[in-house]
């Protein structure tokens, strides 16, 4: 479907940050949620398979009396990452659905989450955002069952998504083991290209195409290859999400920086200074846990680049995806760049 062209209104100018780059920094977030893990309700009979402890992509529980089915639950929303409202809706939906795919699940039902400055932006733009989300959810075979909206000075959109998975075949961020290769299913550089778009209005079709692409096939391919460990690469950047995976799994990740793929124009955007504050905070957070070796400054920024609707990072080989490193026994750092 041809995207709408709402050139008269630049949605990104109504937001202090764009996409997943507007997330609360990972270090600050971990301090906020520290110690907030709740016990399972007495007599509920629904064990929480994946919760807050490892900072995984979604929560997973089994149903009482149906131990062969796991319910996957997540929510994700953010400020405009592109100016086109239809594209923003598609990107936000693909990003929210990705958390279910990152757990090895299949999305079934989503509800919209919409914040809208009703006195500043027309509702026909909000309708286009919702239409974009609906089209991507339909592509994913996921029902949309309404949602929730608030009047907000800053536009935001996303979804709360419920899916199902086989509890014996989950993709978890704490299941990595030494000797496994690392595969990355989408190229990096979304953050710097989106930041350039916000600053200049230039449209990067390669970035939009990457962000609206579902991680459905990558998830299925990872499961078919026998993988049990994965995460998606979003607002905390490749290094941030890799650090969380390595920490949760008790391993060290060795990255072949020359093998990591990037979108066309990403390095040029870094050199031109289109680096978000979220990306710089990501790099600062992972620095104590990373042996950077002789990796240059631009590559470090790209590896920490705050992605929106990025790919899956899988401990295992995924057909068609480049192998960008491997997991080794735990060493002094959780990440080593070579």
Tab-separated table of C-alpha atoms in Angstrom:
chain	number	residue	atom	x	y	z
A	1	UNK	CA	0.000	0.000	0.000
A	2	UNK	CA	1.264	3.467	-0.862
A	3	UNK	CA	2.147	5.481	2.278
A	4	UNK	CA	0.328	8.723	2.924
A	5	UNK	CA	2.204	11.963	2.337
A	6	UNK	CA	1.290	14.440	5.047
A	7	UNK	CA	3.983	16.969	4.133
A	8	UNK	CA	2.152	19.867	5.811
A	9	UNK	CA	2.640	18.353	9.284
A	10	UNK	CA	5.975	17.029	10.521
A	11	UNK	CA	5.010	14.702	13.352
A	12	UNK	CA	8.594	14.293	14.556
A	13	UNK	CA	8.654	17.994	15.481
A	14	UNK	CA	5.996	17.356	18.133
A	15	UNK	CA	8.233	14.942	20.057
A	16	UNK	CA	11.271	15.527	22.272
A	17	UNK	CA	12.764	12.258	20.986
A	18	UNK	CA	11.946	9.765	18.283
A	19	UNK	CA	10.888	6.124	18.475
A	20	UNK	CA	12.691	3.830	20.885
A	21	UNK	CA	15.356	6.505	21.419
A	22	UNK	CA	12.871	8.141	23.816
A	23	UNK	CA	13.094	5.199	26.237
A	24	UNK	CA	14.213	5.795	29.814
A	25	UNK	CA	17.969	4.977	29.872
A	26	UNK	CA	18.597	1.323	30.773
A	27	UNK	CA	20.685	2.027	33.869
A	28	UNK	CA	18.079	4.382	35.315
A	29	UNK	CA	15.260	1.981	34.464
A	30	UNK	CA	16.953	-0.935	36.208
A	31	UNK	CA	17.281	1.144	39.377
A	32	UNK	CA	13.567	2.013	39.267
A	33	UNK	CA	12.337	-1.579	38.910
A	34	UNK	CA	14.925	-3.163	41.205
A	35	UNK	CA	13.230	-5.321	43.827
A	36	UNK	CA	9.741	-5.007	42.330
A	37	UNK	CA	9.368	-8.697	41.430
A	38	UNK	CA	6.125	-9.936	42.967
A	39	UNK	CA	5.424	-13.522	44.092
A	40	UNK	CA	2.930	-15.583	42.124
A	41	UNK	CA	-0.653	-15.279	43.438
A	42	UNK	CA	-1.441	-17.977	45.982
A	43	UNK	CA	-3.270	-20.889	44.404
A	44	UNK	CA	-3.162	-19.377	40.944
A	45	UNK	CA	-1.442	-22.410	39.431
A	46	UNK	CA	0.010	-20.256	36.628
A	47	UNK	CA	3.797	-20.171	37.004
A	48	UNK	CA	5.516	-17.106	35.599
A	49	UNK	CA	8.054	-18.570	33.190
A	50	UNK	CA	9.586	-15.225	32.219
A	51	UNK	CA	9.211	-12.084	34.292
A	52	UNK	CA	11.181	-9.050	35.367
A	53	UNK	CA	14.285	-10.829	36.646
A	54	UNK	CA	16.274	-11.011	33.387
A	55	UNK	CA	14.819	-7.995	31.600
A	56	UNK	CA	13.513	-10.115	28.746
A	57	UNK	CA	11.313	-8.858	25.908
A	58	UNK	CA	7.925	-10.018	27.243
A	59	UNK	CA	6.300	-11.779	30.188
A	60	UNK	CA	5.342	-15.436	29.791
A	61	UNK	CA	2.983	-17.562	31.935
A	62	UNK	CA	1.413	-20.974	31.542
A	63	UNK	CA	-2.338	-21.396	31.816
A	64	UNK	CA	-3.876	-23.440	34.667
A	65	UNK	CA	-4.596	-26.913	33.372
A	66	UNK	CA	-3.041	-26.107	29.986
A	67	UNK	CA	0.670	-26.481	30.668
A	68	UNK	CA	1.414	-26.994	26.969
A	69	UNK	CA	0.376	-23.437	26.159
A	70	UNK	CA	2.149	-20.306	27.314
A	71	UNK	CA	0.671	-16.815	27.172
A	72	UNK	CA	3.053	-14.048	26.069
A	73	UNK	CA	2.239	-10.477	27.110
A	74	UNK	CA	3.947	-7.195	26.229
A	75	UNK	CA	3.353	-3.495	25.584
A	76	UNK	CA	5.336	-0.953	23.590
A	77	UNK	CA	4.651	2.611	22.489
A	78	UNK	CA	6.697	5.664	21.557
A	79	UNK	CA	6.760	9.132	20.052
A	80	UNK	CA	6.837	9.672	16.251
A	81	UNK	CA	9.923	8.257	14.580
A	82	UNK	CA	8.927	9.443	11.086
A	83	UNK	CA	6.727	12.257	9.839
A	84	UNK	CA	4.324	10.122	7.812
A	85	UNK	CA	1.490	9.056	10.160
A	86	UNK	CA	0.682	5.830	8.309
A	87	UNK	CA	4.318	4.748	8.362
A	88	UNK	CA	4.599	5.643	12.052
A	89	UNK	CA	1.619	3.409	12.786
A	90	UNK	CA	3.120	0.526	10.823
A	91	UNK	CA	6.501	0.908	12.529
A	92	UNK	CA	5.028	1.113	16.028
A	93	UNK	CA	2.890	-1.975	15.429
A	94	UNK	CA	5.779	-4.019	14.022
A	95	UNK	CA	7.884	-2.954	16.996
A	96	UNK	CA	5.248	-3.999	19.548
A	97	UNK	CA	4.606	-7.335	17.843
A	98	UNK	CA	8.352	-7.977	17.776
A	99	UNK	CA	8.468	-8.631	21.514
A	100	UNK	CA	6.212	-11.657	21.041
A	101	UNK	CA	8.319	-12.944	18.148
A	102	UNK	CA	11.463	-12.391	20.228
A	103	UNK	CA	10.085	-14.887	22.772
A	104	UNK	CA	9.309	-17.459	20.069
A	105	UNK	CA	5.598	-16.709	20.233
A	106	UNK	CA	2.746	-15.899	17.882
A	107	UNK	CA	0.683	-12.726	18.440
A	108	UNK	CA	-3.069	-13.232	18.753
A	109	UNK	CA	-4.629	-10.026	20.048
A	110	UNK	CA	-3.524	-6.412	20.411
A	111	UNK	CA	-5.088	-3.240	21.757
A	112	UNK	CA	-4.032	0.224	20.634
A	113	UNK	CA	-2.334	2.704	22.960
A	114	UNK	CA	-2.743	6.264	21.680
A	115	UNK	CA	-1.768	9.612	23.190
A	116	UNK	CA	-2.806	12.600	21.082
A	117	UNK	CA	-2.544	16.407	21.381
A	118	UNK	CA	-6.145	16.952	20.307
A	119	UNK	CA	-5.843	20.748	20.247
A	120	UNK	CA	-2.654	20.757	18.154
A	121	UNK	CA	-2.951	17.896	15.658
A	122	UNK	CA	-6.004	16.915	13.569
A	123	UNK	CA	-7.632	13.578	14.201
A	124	UNK	CA	-7.352	12.570	10.568
A	125	UNK	CA	-3.629	12.085	11.251
A	126	UNK	CA	-4.441	9.905	14.269
A	127	UNK	CA	-6.696	7.834	12.045
A	128	UNK	CA	-3.808	7.286	9.632
A	129	UNK	CA	-1.578	6.172	12.515
A	130	UNK	CA	-4.208	3.665	13.632
A	131	UNK	CA	-4.724	2.482	10.043
A	132	UNK	CA	-1.020	1.775	9.740
A	133	UNK	CA	-1.070	-0.238	12.949
A	134	UNK	CA	-4.130	-2.166	11.789
A	135	UNK	CA	-2.551	-3.073	8.457
A	136	UNK	CA	0.596	-4.480	10.066
A	137	UNK	CA	-1.386	-6.376	12.707
A	138	UNK	CA	-3.534	-7.841	9.926
A	139	UNK	CA	-0.383	-8.916	8.084
A	140	UNK	CA	0.728	-10.641	11.290
A	141	UNK	CA	-2.623	-12.419	11.709
A	142	UNK	CA	-3.187	-10.529	14.963
A	143	UNK	CA	-6.626	-9.179	15.882
A	144	UNK	CA	-7.042	-5.578	17.043
A	145	UNK	CA	-9.616	-5.314	19.829
A	146	UNK	CA	-9.923	-1.573	20.452
A	147	UNK	CA	-7.573	0.165	22.853
A	148	UNK	CA	-7.097	3.208	25.051
A	149	UNK	CA	-6.481	6.877	24.293
A	150	UNK	CA	-5.530	9.978	26.277
A	151	UNK	CA	-5.202	13.684	25.520
A	152	UNK	CA	-1.457	14.336	25.718
A	153	UNK	CA	0.765	17.282	24.681
A	154	UNK	CA	3.059	14.820	22.871
A	155	UNK	CA	1.793	12.209	20.367
A	156	UNK	CA	2.549	8.586	21.222
A	157	UNK	CA	1.365	5.313	19.735
A	158	UNK	CA	1.876	1.611	20.245
A	159	UNK	CA	0.159	-1.574	21.308
A	160	UNK	CA	-0.309	-3.996	24.149
A	161	UNK	CA	-0.013	-7.452	22.604
A	162	UNK	CA	-0.993	-10.920	23.780
A	163	UNK	CA	0.362	-14.016	22.088
A	164	UNK	CA	0.893	-17.720	22.623
A	165	UNK	CA	3.981	-19.923	22.577
A	166	UNK	CA	5.096	-23.459	23.288
A	167	UNK	CA	6.638	-23.245	26.789
A	168	UNK	CA	9.147	-25.942	25.804
A	169	UNK	CA	10.309	-23.903	22.773
A	170	UNK	CA	10.698	-20.358	24.051
A	171	UNK	CA	13.364	-17.922	22.936
A	172	UNK	CA	14.772	-16.414	26.139
A	173	UNK	CA	17.613	-14.008	26.830
A	174	UNK	CA	18.984	-16.214	29.637
A	175	UNK	CA	19.419	-19.407	27.582
A	176	UNK	CA	22.704	-18.570	25.847
A	177	UNK	CA	25.544	-21.059	26.150
A	178	UNK	CA	29.275	-20.930	25.294
A	179	UNK	CA	30.023	-22.071	21.767
A	180	UNK	CA	26.862	-20.675	20.168
A	181	UNK	CA	27.207	-18.240	17.249
A	182	UNK	CA	25.362	-14.912	17.264
A	183	UNK	CA	23.126	-13.999	14.314
A	184	UNK	CA	21.569	-10.591	13.606
A	185	UNK	CA	18.500	-10.514	11.363
A	186	UNK	CA	18.282	-6.773	10.512
A	187	UNK	CA	21.031	-4.235	9.838
A	188	UNK	CA	21.822	-1.469	12.344
A	189	UNK	CA	21.688	2.286	11.793
A	190	UNK	CA	17.962	2.948	12.190
A	191	UNK	CA	18.501	5.410	15.006
A	192	UNK	CA	20.916	7.725	13.234
A	193	UNK	CA	18.856	7.714	10.031
A	194	UNK	CA	15.688	8.478	11.977
A	195	UNK	CA	17.489	11.270	13.823
A	196	UNK	CA	18.629	12.722	10.489
A	197	UNK	CA	15.043	12.498	9.216
A	198	UNK	CA	13.811	14.368	12.297
A	199	UNK	CA	16.431	17.092	11.820
A	200	UNK	CA	16.240	17.545	8.056
A	201	UNK	CA	13.020	15.992	6.755
A	202	UNK	CA	14.969	13.665	4.440
A	203	UNK	CA	13.120	10.389	3.925
A	204	UNK	CA	15.079	7.135	4.112
A	205	UNK	CA	13.077	4.409	2.409
A	206	UNK	CA	15.571	1.712	3.423
A	207	UNK	CA	15.005	2.565	7.090
A	208	UNK	CA	11.209	2.559	6.781
A	209	UNK	CA	11.239	-0.783	4.947
A	210	UNK	CA	13.436	-2.294	7.663
A	211	UNK	CA	11.291	-0.996	10.523
A	212	UNK	CA	7.938	-2.141	9.110
A	213	UNK	CA	9.247	-5.657	8.370
A	214	UNK	CA	7.878	-8.186	10.859
A	215	UNK	CA	10.277	-10.399	12.810
A	216	UNK	CA	7.851	-13.295	12.277
A	217	UNK	CA	9.938	-15.203	9.737
A	218	UNK	CA	13.172	-14.647	11.672
A	219	UNK	CA	11.550	-16.019	14.825
A	220	UNK	CA	10.225	-19.072	13.001
A	221	UNK	CA	13.611	-19.675	11.395
A	222	UNK	CA	15.374	-19.420	14.757
A	223	UNK	CA	13.002	-21.956	16.310
A	224	UNK	CA	13.335	-24.286	13.315
A	225	UNK	CA	17.128	-24.120	13.712
A	226	UNK	CA	16.806	-25.229	17.342
A	227	UNK	CA	17.604	-21.865	18.956
A	228	UNK	CA	16.447	-21.221	22.513
A	229	UNK	CA	18.080	-17.833	23.159
A	230	UNK	CA	17.243	-14.529	21.481
A	231	UNK	CA	16.274	-10.926	22.028
A	232	UNK	CA	15.235	-8.102	19.743
A	233	UNK	CA	17.410	-5.051	19.174
A	234	UNK	CA	15.497	-1.871	19.965
A	235	UNK	CA	16.002	1.205	22.133
A	236	UNK	CA	19.022	0.022	24.143
A	237	UNK	CA	20.975	-0.634	20.953
A	238	UNK	CA	22.827	-3.733	19.797
A	239	UNK	CA	25.359	-3.471	22.631
A	240	UNK	CA	22.747	-2.831	25.307
A	241	UNK	CA	20.574	-5.784	24.375
A	242	UNK	CA	23.614	-8.010	23.865
A	243	UNK	CA	24.890	-7.059	27.320
A	244	UNK	CA	21.541	-8.009	28.858
A	245	UNK	CA	21.602	-11.357	27.021
A	246	UNK	CA	25.172	-12.132	28.034
A	247	UNK	CA	24.570	-11.076	31.646
A	248	UNK	CA	21.375	-13.132	31.949
A	249	UNK	CA	23.071	-16.176	30.371
A	250	UNK	CA	26.299	-15.904	32.393
A	251	UNK	CA	28.499	-15.744	29.276
A	252	UNK	CA	30.667	-13.301	27.346
A	253	UNK	CA	29.762	-12.240	23.815
A	254	UNK	CA	32.628	-11.774	21.356
A	255	UNK	CA	31.576	-9.560	18.428
A	256	UNK	CA	33.211	-9.530	15.002
A	257	UNK	CA	32.629	-5.842	14.280
A	258	UNK	CA	33.468	-6.262	10.581
A	259	UNK	CA	30.581	-8.731	10.200
A	260	UNK	CA	27.868	-6.466	11.626
A	261	UNK	CA	25.576	-5.149	8.842
A	262	UNK	CA	24.519	-1.486	8.585
A	263	UNK	CA	21.921	0.337	6.545
A	264	UNK	CA	23.084	2.470	3.628
A	265	UNK	CA	23.754	5.982	4.861
A	266	UNK	CA	24.179	5.045	8.514
A	267	UNK	CA	27.900	5.790	8.749
A	268	UNK	CA	27.439	9.048	6.900
A	269	UNK	CA	24.721	10.051	9.378
A	270	UNK	CA	27.056	9.337	12.307
A	271	UNK	CA	29.855	11.345	10.744
A	272	UNK	CA	27.420	14.221	10.193
A	273	UNK	CA	26.520	14.192	13.894
A	274	UNK	CA	22.972	12.795	13.775
A	275	UNK	CA	23.385	10.793	16.983
A	276	UNK	CA	20.568	10.807	19.544
A	277	UNK	CA	21.021	11.341	23.248
A	278	UNK	CA	19.568	7.866	23.763
A	279	UNK	CA	22.393	6.338	21.727
A	280	UNK	CA	25.036	8.183	23.739
A	281	UNK	CA	23.401	7.069	26.992
A	282	UNK	CA	23.379	3.473	25.714
A	283	UNK	CA	27.108	3.647	25.031
A	284	UNK	CA	27.811	5.151	28.428
A	285	UNK	CA	25.792	2.389	30.124
A	286	UNK	CA	27.571	-0.536	28.422
A	287	UNK	CA	31.084	0.953	28.609
A	288	UNK	CA	32.008	-0.601	31.998
A	289	UNK	CA	30.981	-4.038	30.704
A	290	UNK	CA	32.638	-3.843	27.281
A	291	UNK	CA	36.172	-4.399	26.013
A	292	UNK	CA	36.149	-2.074	22.992
A	293	UNK	CA	39.617	-3.009	21.794
A	294	UNK	CA	40.610	-0.694	18.939
A	295	UNK	CA	37.046	-0.154	17.685
A	296	UNK	CA	36.718	3.384	16.328
A	297	UNK	CA	34.353	5.964	17.804
A	298	UNK	CA	31.838	5.908	14.935
A	299	UNK	CA	31.492	2.126	15.074
A	300	UNK	CA	30.966	2.261	18.831
A	301	UNK	CA	28.128	4.718	18.331
A	302	UNK	CA	26.543	2.581	15.623
A	303	UNK	CA	26.738	-0.511	17.810
A	304	UNK	CA	24.987	1.442	20.588
A	305	UNK	CA	22.550	3.134	18.195
A	306	UNK	CA	19.013	3.229	19.621
A	307	UNK	CA	17.047	1.104	17.148
A	308	UNK	CA	13.320	1.195	16.525
A	309	UNK	CA	11.751	-2.063	15.350
A	310	UNK	CA	15.164	-3.668	14.855
A	311	UNK	CA	15.902	-7.301	14.166
A	312	UNK	CA	16.399	-10.365	16.314
A	313	UNK	CA	19.747	-11.145	17.918
A	314	UNK	CA	19.824	-14.937	18.086
A	315	UNK	CA	22.222	-17.308	19.813
A	316	UNK	CA	22.398	-19.716	16.924
A	317	UNK	CA	22.611	-19.667	13.148
A	318	UNK	CA	19.600	-18.291	11.308
A	319	UNK	CA	19.472	-18.965	7.543
A	320	UNK	CA	20.028	-15.752	5.608
A	321	UNK	CA	21.244	-13.755	8.620
A	322	UNK	CA	24.915	-12.861	9.117
A	323	UNK	CA	26.827	-14.396	12.010
A	324	UNK	CA	28.268	-11.432	13.931
A	325	UNK	CA	30.013	-13.156	16.825
A	326	UNK	CA	29.849	-15.969	19.342
A	327	UNK	CA	29.224	-16.699	22.984
A	328	UNK	CA	32.191	-17.872	25.080
A	329	UNK	CA	32.644	-18.722	28.778
A	330	UNK	CA	32.212	-15.750	31.093
A	331	UNK	CA	35.272	-13.500	31.275
A	332	UNK	CA	36.057	-10.073	32.727
A	333	UNK	CA	33.624	-8.301	30.382
A	334	UNK	CA	30.201	-9.301	29.100
A	335	UNK	CA	31.090	-8.001	25.597
A	336	UNK	CA	34.399	-8.080	23.702
A	337	UNK	CA	34.698	-6.271	20.357
A	338	UNK	CA	37.191	-7.489	17.769
